[in-house]
């Protein structure tokens, strides 16, 4: 029996990147995964990407789980409410894992631009897309977990501490969800529900590959543009980190804390899809950033 056989997960923001990697990894361990996001076949989001939730759901099923695609705009409360009503109805009230990986802030962020010169509209929209959506997802997910006295909420972020990340609005969003995990953990503790934050390192997502004009087959060629890309990791790496947490019977001991894909790879003993063991923490310390 697979470790997550019979478990039910919702991955918010599973269309691509870390969300897709996590959904697939949960599926490999046998979970039923509700793959949610805005991009569907024939109705793509304003991100302008070709990946869809149907694509991810099929990859989840192919990996050994059960992928269920449900279009959900997490900035629309009615969408979110209806999603969790559907999960409750279809799964007899069961929800074991909630992963919040909604973002959509990349095209809104202007790096190295001070906050008073940056578009205020876009800065506030980053908070709506990257923080308010996480809050809304957890608001509707938590009662299902509380009713059963167990569950895991994973907040996907960038970084594991409170240091500045190069843009005030970006920093605020990414740090906010770390504190969301900490605060939710405090309030969920009496109910046996775990909440924690998880970050990948330099993520070799579909969008990042496109940015450098490479594919997964020749990704190392991007080092000509940015040498640090050689320490990048695939979405499967953080995916395995999330799946390892979900399968850990003692995960409650980790509640309220922030974790990294590279540290968890050493704790749980997994490697990346390309056979490497990237460790962004050691690499960043060595290079002074």
PDB file of C-alpha atoms in Angstrom:
ATOM      1  CA  UNK A   1       0.000   0.000   0.000  1.00  0.00           C
ATOM      2  CA  UNK A   2       1.334   3.438  -0.921  1.00  0.00           C
ATOM      3  CA  UNK A   3       1.910   5.845   2.002  1.00  0.00           C
ATOM      4  CA  UNK A   4      -0.830   8.268   0.902  1.00  0.00           C
ATOM      5  CA  UNK A   5      -3.326   5.705  -0.403  1.00  0.00           C
ATOM      6  CA  UNK A   6      -6.798   6.865   0.591  1.00  0.00           C
ATOM      7  CA  UNK A   7      -5.628  10.383   1.456  1.00  0.00           C
ATOM      8  CA  UNK A   8      -7.230  13.436  -0.149  1.00  0.00           C
ATOM      9  CA  UNK A   9      -5.279  16.544  -1.133  1.00  0.00           C
ATOM     10  CA  UNK A  10      -6.104  19.905  -2.636  1.00  0.00           C
ATOM     11  CA  UNK A  11      -3.242  21.678  -4.374  1.00  0.00           C
ATOM     12  CA  UNK A  12      -4.068  25.327  -4.948  1.00  0.00           C
ATOM     13  CA  UNK A  13      -2.002  26.638  -7.830  1.00  0.00           C
ATOM     14  CA  UNK A  14      -1.182  23.251  -9.350  1.00  0.00           C
ATOM     15  CA  UNK A  15      -1.093  24.352 -12.973  1.00  0.00           C
ATOM     16  CA  UNK A  16       2.685  24.543 -13.229  1.00  0.00           C
ATOM     17  CA  UNK A  17       5.916  24.971 -11.284  1.00  0.00           C
ATOM     18  CA  UNK A  18       6.103  23.889  -7.653  1.00  0.00           C
ATOM     19  CA  UNK A  19       2.359  23.253  -7.492  1.00  0.00           C
ATOM     20  CA  UNK A  20       2.516  20.786 -10.369  1.00  0.00           C
ATOM     21  CA  UNK A  21       5.592  19.100  -8.896  1.00  0.00           C
ATOM     22  CA  UNK A  22       3.854  18.706  -5.549  1.00  0.00           C
ATOM     23  CA  UNK A  23       0.622  17.377  -7.068  1.00  0.00           C
ATOM     24  CA  UNK A  24       2.529  14.723  -9.004  1.00  0.00           C
ATOM     25  CA  UNK A  25       4.608  13.729  -5.986  1.00  0.00           C
ATOM     26  CA  UNK A  26       1.489  13.315  -3.860  1.00  0.00           C
ATOM     27  CA  UNK A  27      -0.003  11.201  -6.632  1.00  0.00           C
ATOM     28  CA  UNK A  28       3.064   8.959  -6.718  1.00  0.00           C
ATOM     29  CA  UNK A  29       2.418   8.117  -3.083  1.00  0.00           C
ATOM     30  CA  UNK A  30      -1.189   7.221  -3.903  1.00  0.00           C
ATOM     31  CA  UNK A  31      -3.146  10.360  -2.994  1.00  0.00           C
ATOM     32  CA  UNK A  32      -6.297  11.630  -4.628  1.00  0.00           C
ATOM     33  CA  UNK A  33      -5.349  15.150  -5.677  1.00  0.00           C
ATOM     34  CA  UNK A  34      -7.704  17.967  -6.554  1.00  0.00           C
ATOM     35  CA  UNK A  35      -5.649  19.941  -9.064  1.00  0.00           C
ATOM     36  CA  UNK A  36      -6.858  23.529  -8.934  1.00  0.00           C
ATOM     37  CA  UNK A  37      -5.999  26.776 -10.660  1.00  0.00           C
ATOM     38  CA  UNK A  38      -7.241  29.157 -13.323  1.00  0.00           C
ATOM     39  CA  UNK A  39      -5.742  27.785 -16.551  1.00  0.00           C
ATOM     40  CA  UNK A  40      -7.861  25.204 -18.324  1.00  0.00           C
ATOM     41  CA  UNK A  41      -7.804  23.865 -21.856  1.00  0.00           C
ATOM     42  CA  UNK A  42      -9.459  26.493 -23.990  1.00  0.00           C
ATOM     43  CA  UNK A  43      -9.510  29.064 -21.185  1.00  0.00           C
ATOM     44  CA  UNK A  44      -6.016  30.118 -20.124  1.00  0.00           C
ATOM     45  CA  UNK A  45      -5.364  32.648 -17.370  1.00  0.00           C
ATOM     46  CA  UNK A  46      -3.843  36.089 -17.824  1.00  0.00           C
ATOM     47  CA  UNK A  47      -0.441  34.602 -17.019  1.00  0.00           C
ATOM     48  CA  UNK A  48      -0.202  33.725 -20.694  1.00  0.00           C
ATOM     49  CA  UNK A  49       1.174  30.233 -20.077  1.00  0.00           C
ATOM     50  CA  UNK A  50       0.156  27.081 -21.935  1.00  0.00           C
ATOM     51  CA  UNK A  51       0.096  24.700 -18.957  1.00  0.00           C
ATOM     52  CA  UNK A  52      -3.341  23.679 -17.678  1.00  0.00           C
ATOM     53  CA  UNK A  53      -4.842  21.976 -14.644  1.00  0.00           C
ATOM     54  CA  UNK A  54      -6.047  19.143 -16.908  1.00  0.00           C
ATOM     55  CA  UNK A  55      -2.437  18.495 -17.935  1.00  0.00           C
ATOM     56  CA  UNK A  56      -1.382  18.297 -14.303  1.00  0.00           C
ATOM     57  CA  UNK A  57      -4.310  16.070 -13.322  1.00  0.00           C
ATOM     58  CA  UNK A  58      -3.368  13.601 -16.050  1.00  0.00           C
ATOM     59  CA  UNK A  59       0.226  13.572 -14.809  1.00  0.00           C
ATOM     60  CA  UNK A  60      -1.015  12.884 -11.274  1.00  0.00           C
ATOM     61  CA  UNK A  61      -3.067   9.923 -12.471  1.00  0.00           C
ATOM     62  CA  UNK A  62      -0.203   8.626 -14.604  1.00  0.00           C
ATOM     63  CA  UNK A  63       2.069   8.770 -11.563  1.00  0.00           C
ATOM     64  CA  UNK A  64      -0.162   6.389  -9.630  1.00  0.00           C
ATOM     65  CA  UNK A  65      -2.647   8.675  -7.896  1.00  0.00           C
ATOM     66  CA  UNK A  66      -5.965  10.125  -8.935  1.00  0.00           C
ATOM     67  CA  UNK A  67      -5.932  13.611 -10.409  1.00  0.00           C
ATOM     68  CA  UNK A  68      -9.145  15.660 -10.439  1.00  0.00           C
ATOM     69  CA  UNK A  69      -9.000  19.016 -12.232  1.00  0.00           C
ATOM     70  CA  UNK A  70     -11.257  21.753 -10.863  1.00  0.00           C
ATOM     71  CA  UNK A  71     -10.997  25.291 -12.200  1.00  0.00           C
ATOM     72  CA  UNK A  72     -10.764  27.634  -9.230  1.00  0.00           C
ATOM     73  CA  UNK A  73      -9.964  31.322  -9.087  1.00  0.00           C
ATOM     74  CA  UNK A  74      -8.746  31.786  -5.536  1.00  0.00           C
ATOM     75  CA  UNK A  75      -9.375  35.517  -5.669  1.00  0.00           C
ATOM     76  CA  UNK A  76     -13.106  34.730  -5.973  1.00  0.00           C
ATOM     77  CA  UNK A  77     -14.549  33.502  -2.671  1.00  0.00           C
ATOM     78  CA  UNK A  78     -17.497  31.748  -4.290  1.00  0.00           C
ATOM     79  CA  UNK A  79     -15.112  29.651  -6.402  1.00  0.00           C
ATOM     80  CA  UNK A  80     -13.228  28.618  -3.285  1.00  0.00           C
ATOM     81  CA  UNK A  81     -16.336  27.850  -1.265  1.00  0.00           C
ATOM     82  CA  UNK A  82     -17.778  25.698  -4.042  1.00  0.00           C
ATOM     83  CA  UNK A  83     -14.482  23.816  -4.444  1.00  0.00           C
ATOM     84  CA  UNK A  84     -14.383  22.724  -0.814  1.00  0.00           C
ATOM     85  CA  UNK A  85     -18.087  21.903  -0.811  1.00  0.00           C
ATOM     86  CA  UNK A  86     -17.380  19.603  -3.743  1.00  0.00           C
ATOM     87  CA  UNK A  87     -14.419  17.988  -1.997  1.00  0.00           C
ATOM     88  CA  UNK A  88     -16.500  17.411   1.124  1.00  0.00           C
ATOM     89  CA  UNK A  89     -19.345  15.879  -0.875  1.00  0.00           C
ATOM     90  CA  UNK A  90     -17.168  13.644  -3.048  1.00  0.00           C
ATOM     91  CA  UNK A  91     -14.803  12.526  -0.283  1.00  0.00           C
ATOM     92  CA  UNK A  92     -17.257  12.107   2.611  1.00  0.00           C
ATOM     93  CA  UNK A  93     -15.902  15.181   4.334  1.00  0.00           C
ATOM     94  CA  UNK A  94     -12.293  14.059   4.109  1.00  0.00           C
ATOM     95  CA  UNK A  95      -9.421  16.443   3.395  1.00  0.00           C
ATOM     96  CA  UNK A  96      -5.950  15.435   4.577  1.00  0.00           C
ATOM     97  CA  UNK A  97      -3.598  17.798   2.766  1.00  0.00           C
ATOM     98  CA  UNK A  98      -3.988  21.395   1.656  1.00  0.00           C
ATOM     99  CA  UNK A  99      -1.146  22.947  -0.347  1.00  0.00           C
ATOM    100  CA  UNK A 100      -1.272  26.701  -0.964  1.00  0.00           C
ATOM    101  CA  UNK A 101       0.928  27.583  -3.924  1.00  0.00           C
ATOM    102  CA  UNK A 102      -1.129  30.364  -5.519  1.00  0.00           C
ATOM    103  CA  UNK A 103       1.079  33.162  -6.817  1.00  0.00           C
ATOM    104  CA  UNK A 104       0.639  35.064 -10.090  1.00  0.00           C
ATOM    105  CA  UNK A 105       2.878  37.909  -8.957  1.00  0.00           C
ATOM    106  CA  UNK A 106       5.817  37.564 -11.334  1.00  0.00           C
ATOM    107  CA  UNK A 107       4.481  39.872 -14.086  1.00  0.00           C
ATOM    108  CA  UNK A 108       3.511  42.419 -11.420  1.00  0.00           C
ATOM    109  CA  UNK A 109       6.919  42.677  -9.738  1.00  0.00           C
ATOM    110  CA  UNK A 110       9.527  45.199 -10.900  1.00  0.00           C
ATOM    111  CA  UNK A 111      12.830  44.234  -9.313  1.00  0.00           C
ATOM    112  CA  UNK A 112      15.044  46.859  -7.667  1.00  0.00           C
ATOM    113  CA  UNK A 113      12.316  49.475  -8.031  1.00  0.00           C
ATOM    114  CA  UNK A 114      11.635  51.228  -4.680  1.00  0.00           C
ATOM    115  CA  UNK A 115       8.123  50.845  -3.338  1.00  0.00           C
ATOM    116  CA  UNK A 116       7.221  54.525  -3.772  1.00  0.00           C
ATOM    117  CA  UNK A 117       8.036  54.326  -7.498  1.00  0.00           C
ATOM    118  CA  UNK A 118       6.597  50.858  -8.060  1.00  0.00           C
ATOM    119  CA  UNK A 119       2.977  50.610  -9.244  1.00  0.00           C
ATOM    120  CA  UNK A 120       0.911  50.664  -6.065  1.00  0.00           C
ATOM    121  CA  UNK A 121      -1.928  48.915  -7.869  1.00  0.00           C
ATOM    122  CA  UNK A 122       0.346  46.036  -8.842  1.00  0.00           C
ATOM    123  CA  UNK A 123       1.929  45.936  -5.403  1.00  0.00           C
ATOM    124  CA  UNK A 124      -1.452  45.536  -3.740  1.00  0.00           C
ATOM    125  CA  UNK A 125      -2.523  43.023  -6.371  1.00  0.00           C
ATOM    126  CA  UNK A 126       0.528  40.918  -5.427  1.00  0.00           C
ATOM    127  CA  UNK A 127      -0.842  40.754  -1.876  1.00  0.00           C
ATOM    128  CA  UNK A 128      -4.280  39.791  -3.150  1.00  0.00           C
ATOM    129  CA  UNK A 129      -2.944  37.039  -5.377  1.00  0.00           C
ATOM    130  CA  UNK A 130      -0.151  35.770  -3.159  1.00  0.00           C
ATOM    131  CA  UNK A 131      -1.529  36.185   0.376  1.00  0.00           C
ATOM    132  CA  UNK A 132      -5.295  36.722   0.415  1.00  0.00           C
ATOM    133  CA  UNK A 133      -5.776  33.637  -1.775  1.00  0.00           C
ATOM    134  CA  UNK A 134      -3.836  31.478   0.693  1.00  0.00           C
ATOM    135  CA  UNK A 135      -5.934  32.808   3.552  1.00  0.00           C
ATOM    136  CA  UNK A 136      -9.156  32.055   1.699  1.00  0.00           C
ATOM    137  CA  UNK A 137      -8.089  28.514   0.793  1.00  0.00           C
ATOM    138  CA  UNK A 138      -7.141  27.717   4.379  1.00  0.00           C
ATOM    139  CA  UNK A 139     -10.323  29.313   5.721  1.00  0.00           C
ATOM    140  CA  UNK A 140     -12.411  26.741   3.849  1.00  0.00           C
ATOM    141  CA  UNK A 141      -9.966  23.826   4.170  1.00  0.00           C
ATOM    142  CA  UNK A 142      -9.401  23.998   7.920  1.00  0.00           C
ATOM    143  CA  UNK A 143     -12.942  23.072   9.080  1.00  0.00           C
ATOM    144  CA  UNK A 144     -12.795  19.810   7.122  1.00  0.00           C
ATOM    145  CA  UNK A 145      -9.549  18.905   8.885  1.00  0.00           C
ATOM    146  CA  UNK A 146     -10.698  20.069  12.313  1.00  0.00           C
ATOM    147  CA  UNK A 147     -13.768  17.851  12.027  1.00  0.00           C
ATOM    148  CA  UNK A 148     -11.484  14.811  11.676  1.00  0.00           C
ATOM    149  CA  UNK A 149      -8.845  15.953  14.152  1.00  0.00           C
ATOM    150  CA  UNK A 150      -5.982  15.763  11.666  1.00  0.00           C
ATOM    151  CA  UNK A 151      -4.598  17.336   8.524  1.00  0.00           C
ATOM    152  CA  UNK A 152      -1.692  19.212   7.012  1.00  0.00           C
ATOM    153  CA  UNK A 153      -1.623  22.700   5.490  1.00  0.00           C
ATOM    154  CA  UNK A 154       1.529  23.582   3.537  1.00  0.00           C
ATOM    155  CA  UNK A 155       2.271  27.191   2.663  1.00  0.00           C
ATOM    156  CA  UNK A 156       4.609  27.395  -0.350  1.00  0.00           C
ATOM    157  CA  UNK A 157       6.809  30.473  -0.273  1.00  0.00           C
ATOM    158  CA  UNK A 158      10.193  31.840  -1.348  1.00  0.00           C
ATOM    159  CA  UNK A 159      12.760  31.769   1.437  1.00  0.00           C
ATOM    160  CA  UNK A 160      12.602  30.546   5.009  1.00  0.00           C
ATOM    161  CA  UNK A 161      13.244  33.742   6.988  1.00  0.00           C
ATOM    162  CA  UNK A 162      12.328  37.422   7.145  1.00  0.00           C
ATOM    163  CA  UNK A 163      15.108  38.950   5.081  1.00  0.00           C
ATOM    164  CA  UNK A 164      14.399  41.392   2.235  1.00  0.00           C
ATOM    165  CA  UNK A 165      13.925  39.697  -1.135  1.00  0.00           C
ATOM    166  CA  UNK A 166      14.663  42.513  -3.597  1.00  0.00           C
ATOM    167  CA  UNK A 167      11.230  44.109  -3.811  1.00  0.00           C
ATOM    168  CA  UNK A 168       9.036  45.301  -0.944  1.00  0.00           C
ATOM    169  CA  UNK A 169       5.764  43.963  -2.329  1.00  0.00           C
ATOM    170  CA  UNK A 170       7.289  40.611  -3.264  1.00  0.00           C
ATOM    171  CA  UNK A 171       8.986  40.340   0.142  1.00  0.00           C
ATOM    172  CA  UNK A 172       5.794  41.201   1.971  1.00  0.00           C
ATOM    173  CA  UNK A 173       3.852  38.473   0.182  1.00  0.00           C
ATOM    174  CA  UNK A 174       6.444  35.745   0.632  1.00  0.00           C
ATOM    175  CA  UNK A 175       7.127  36.566   4.274  1.00  0.00           C
ATOM    176  CA  UNK A 176       3.411  36.898   5.016  1.00  0.00           C
ATOM    177  CA  UNK A 177       2.671  33.298   4.121  1.00  0.00           C
ATOM    178  CA  UNK A 178       5.478  32.112   6.393  1.00  0.00           C
ATOM    179  CA  UNK A 179       3.725  33.881   9.239  1.00  0.00           C
ATOM    180  CA  UNK A 180       0.387  32.539   8.060  1.00  0.00           C
ATOM    181  CA  UNK A 181       1.748  29.046   8.662  1.00  0.00           C
ATOM    182  CA  UNK A 182       3.060  30.020  12.096  1.00  0.00           C
ATOM    183  CA  UNK A 183      -0.176  31.714  13.144  1.00  0.00           C
ATOM    184  CA  UNK A 184      -2.427  28.980  11.764  1.00  0.00           C
ATOM    185  CA  UNK A 185      -0.325  26.383  13.578  1.00  0.00           C
ATOM    186  CA  UNK A 186      -0.957  28.135  16.877  1.00  0.00           C
ATOM    187  CA  UNK A 187      -4.711  28.211  16.387  1.00  0.00           C
ATOM    188  CA  UNK A 188      -4.924  24.708  14.908  1.00  0.00           C
ATOM    189  CA  UNK A 189      -2.749  23.017  17.520  1.00  0.00           C
ATOM    190  CA  UNK A 190      -5.653  22.088  19.840  1.00  0.00           C
ATOM    191  CA  UNK A 191      -7.339  20.379  16.898  1.00  0.00           C
ATOM    192  CA  UNK A 192      -4.412  18.184  15.841  1.00  0.00           C
ATOM    193  CA  UNK A 193      -3.941  19.977  12.499  1.00  0.00           C
ATOM    194  CA  UNK A 194      -0.461  20.887  11.240  1.00  0.00           C
ATOM    195  CA  UNK A 195       0.473  24.063   9.359  1.00  0.00           C
ATOM    196  CA  UNK A 196       3.953  24.821   8.072  1.00  0.00           C
ATOM    197  CA  UNK A 197       5.816  26.696   5.338  1.00  0.00           C
ATOM    198  CA  UNK A 198       7.997  25.195   2.611  1.00  0.00           C
ATOM    199  CA  UNK A 199      10.336  26.813   0.106  1.00  0.00           C
ATOM    200  CA  UNK A 200      12.168  25.486  -2.939  1.00  0.00           C
ATOM    201  CA  UNK A 201      15.575  26.799  -3.899  1.00  0.00           C
ATOM    202  CA  UNK A 202      16.306  28.224  -7.353  1.00  0.00           C
ATOM    203  CA  UNK A 203      13.292  26.621  -9.028  1.00  0.00           C
ATOM    204  CA  UNK A 204      13.770  25.348 -12.562  1.00  0.00           C
ATOM    205  CA  UNK A 205      10.129  25.848 -13.484  1.00  0.00           C
ATOM    206  CA  UNK A 206       8.634  25.844 -16.948  1.00  0.00           C
ATOM    207  CA  UNK A 207       8.610  29.638 -16.938  1.00  0.00           C
ATOM    208  CA  UNK A 208      12.248  29.821 -15.824  1.00  0.00           C
ATOM    209  CA  UNK A 209      13.332  27.428 -18.555  1.00  0.00           C
ATOM    210  CA  UNK A 210      11.529  29.612 -21.072  1.00  0.00           C
ATOM    211  CA  UNK A 211      13.112  32.729 -19.600  1.00  0.00           C
ATOM    212  CA  UNK A 212      16.573  31.352 -20.304  1.00  0.00           C
ATOM    213  CA  UNK A 213      15.569  29.860 -23.652  1.00  0.00           C
ATOM    214  CA  UNK A 214      16.418  26.287 -22.663  1.00  0.00           C
ATOM    215  CA  UNK A 215      14.609  23.016 -22.005  1.00  0.00           C
ATOM    216  CA  UNK A 216      15.024  20.440 -19.284  1.00  0.00           C
ATOM    217  CA  UNK A 217      17.234  18.485 -21.691  1.00  0.00           C
ATOM    218  CA  UNK A 218      19.811  21.278 -22.074  1.00  0.00           C
ATOM    219  CA  UNK A 219      19.105  23.402 -18.981  1.00  0.00           C
ATOM    220  CA  UNK A 220      22.775  23.683 -18.062  1.00  0.00           C
ATOM    221  CA  UNK A 221      23.287  25.922 -21.106  1.00  0.00           C
ATOM    222  CA  UNK A 222      21.510  28.673 -19.151  1.00  0.00           C
ATOM    223  CA  UNK A 223      24.634  28.995 -16.988  1.00  0.00           C
ATOM    224  CA  UNK A 224      26.065  31.168 -19.768  1.00  0.00           C
ATOM    225  CA  UNK A 225      23.482  33.766 -18.700  1.00  0.00           C
ATOM    226  CA  UNK A 226      23.408  33.024 -14.963  1.00  0.00           C
ATOM    227  CA  UNK A 227      25.978  30.728 -13.383  1.00  0.00           C
ATOM    228  CA  UNK A 228      23.775  30.251 -10.316  1.00  0.00           C
ATOM    229  CA  UNK A 229      21.294  28.326 -12.442  1.00  0.00           C
ATOM    230  CA  UNK A 230      23.612  25.327 -12.135  1.00  0.00           C
ATOM    231  CA  UNK A 231      22.387  24.948  -8.554  1.00  0.00           C
ATOM    232  CA  UNK A 232      18.726  25.045  -9.593  1.00  0.00           C
ATOM    233  CA  UNK A 233      16.219  22.314  -8.806  1.00  0.00           C
ATOM    234  CA  UNK A 234      13.240  20.878 -10.654  1.00  0.00           C
ATOM    235  CA  UNK A 235       9.680  21.170  -9.323  1.00  0.00           C
ATOM    236  CA  UNK A 236       9.929  17.461  -8.502  1.00  0.00           C
ATOM    237  CA  UNK A 237      12.408  18.272  -5.716  1.00  0.00           C
ATOM    238  CA  UNK A 238      10.065  20.462  -3.684  1.00  0.00           C
ATOM    239  CA  UNK A 239       7.322  18.043  -4.710  1.00  0.00           C
ATOM    240  CA  UNK A 240       9.112  15.213  -2.928  1.00  0.00           C
ATOM    241  CA  UNK A 241       9.668  17.484   0.057  1.00  0.00           C
ATOM    242  CA  UNK A 242       5.930  18.131   0.358  1.00  0.00           C
ATOM    243  CA  UNK A 243       5.035  14.491  -0.187  1.00  0.00           C
ATOM    244  CA  UNK A 244       7.575  13.385   2.431  1.00  0.00           C
ATOM    245  CA  UNK A 245       6.019  15.770   4.939  1.00  0.00           C
ATOM    246  CA  UNK A 246       2.542  14.485   4.104  1.00  0.00           C
ATOM    247  CA  UNK A 247       3.645  10.877   4.611  1.00  0.00           C
ATOM    248  CA  UNK A 248       5.504  11.580   7.875  1.00  0.00           C
ATOM    249  CA  UNK A 249       3.453  10.264  10.826  1.00  0.00           C
ATOM    250  CA  UNK A 250       5.264  12.725  13.107  1.00  0.00           C
ATOM    251  CA  UNK A 251       4.759  15.818  10.937  1.00  0.00           C
ATOM    252  CA  UNK A 252       2.780  17.528  13.717  1.00  0.00           C
ATOM    253  CA  UNK A 253       6.108  18.119  15.488  1.00  0.00           C
ATOM    254  CA  UNK A 254       7.061  20.410  12.600  1.00  0.00           C
ATOM    255  CA  UNK A 255       3.962  22.598  12.877  1.00  0.00           C
ATOM    256  CA  UNK A 256       4.514  26.350  12.773  1.00  0.00           C
ATOM    257  CA  UNK A 257       7.992  26.171  11.260  1.00  0.00           C
ATOM    258  CA  UNK A 258       9.471  26.966   7.849  1.00  0.00           C
ATOM    259  CA  UNK A 259      11.323  24.276   5.907  1.00  0.00           C
ATOM    260  CA  UNK A 260      13.448  24.072   2.777  1.00  0.00           C
ATOM    261  CA  UNK A 261      13.515  21.506   0.001  1.00  0.00           C
ATOM    262  CA  UNK A 262      17.275  21.021   0.449  1.00  0.00           C
ATOM    263  CA  UNK A 263      17.176  20.369   4.200  1.00  0.00           C
ATOM    264  CA  UNK A 264      14.227  18.018   3.862  1.00  0.00           C
ATOM    265  CA  UNK A 265      16.052  16.126   1.094  1.00  0.00           C
ATOM    266  CA  UNK A 266      18.756  15.308   3.618  1.00  0.00           C
ATOM    267  CA  UNK A 267      16.268  14.452   6.361  1.00  0.00           C
ATOM    268  CA  UNK A 268      14.049  12.208   4.229  1.00  0.00           C
ATOM    269  CA  UNK A 269      16.689  10.932   1.802  1.00  0.00           C
ATOM    270  CA  UNK A 270      15.300  11.898  -1.616  1.00  0.00           C
ATOM    271  CA  UNK A 271      17.107  13.288  -4.660  1.00  0.00           C
ATOM    272  CA  UNK A 272      16.004  15.455  -7.563  1.00  0.00           C
ATOM    273  CA  UNK A 273      14.537  14.067 -10.778  1.00  0.00           C
ATOM    274  CA  UNK A 274      17.852  14.665 -12.554  1.00  0.00           C
ATOM    275  CA  UNK A 275      19.769  12.578 -10.017  1.00  0.00           C
ATOM    276  CA  UNK A 276      21.315  15.565  -8.236  1.00  0.00           C
ATOM    277  CA  UNK A 277      21.031  16.780  -4.650  1.00  0.00           C
ATOM    278  CA  UNK A 278      20.994  20.579  -4.978  1.00  0.00           C
ATOM    279  CA  UNK A 279      21.469  22.497  -1.729  1.00  0.00           C
ATOM    280  CA  UNK A 280      20.612  26.145  -2.262  1.00  0.00           C
ATOM    281  CA  UNK A 281      21.283  26.960   1.388  1.00  0.00           C
ATOM    282  CA  UNK A 282      24.968  25.990   1.301  1.00  0.00           C
ATOM    283  CA  UNK A 283      25.361  27.478  -2.158  1.00  0.00           C
ATOM    284  CA  UNK A 284      23.831  30.824  -1.177  1.00  0.00           C
ATOM    285  CA  UNK A 285      25.953  31.007   1.986  1.00  0.00           C
ATOM    286  CA  UNK A 286      29.107  30.290  -0.019  1.00  0.00           C
ATOM    287  CA  UNK A 287      28.299  33.086  -2.484  1.00  0.00           C
ATOM    288  CA  UNK A 288      27.182  35.585   0.134  1.00  0.00           C
ATOM    289  CA  UNK A 289      23.495  35.951  -0.687  1.00  0.00           C
TER     290      UNK A 289
END
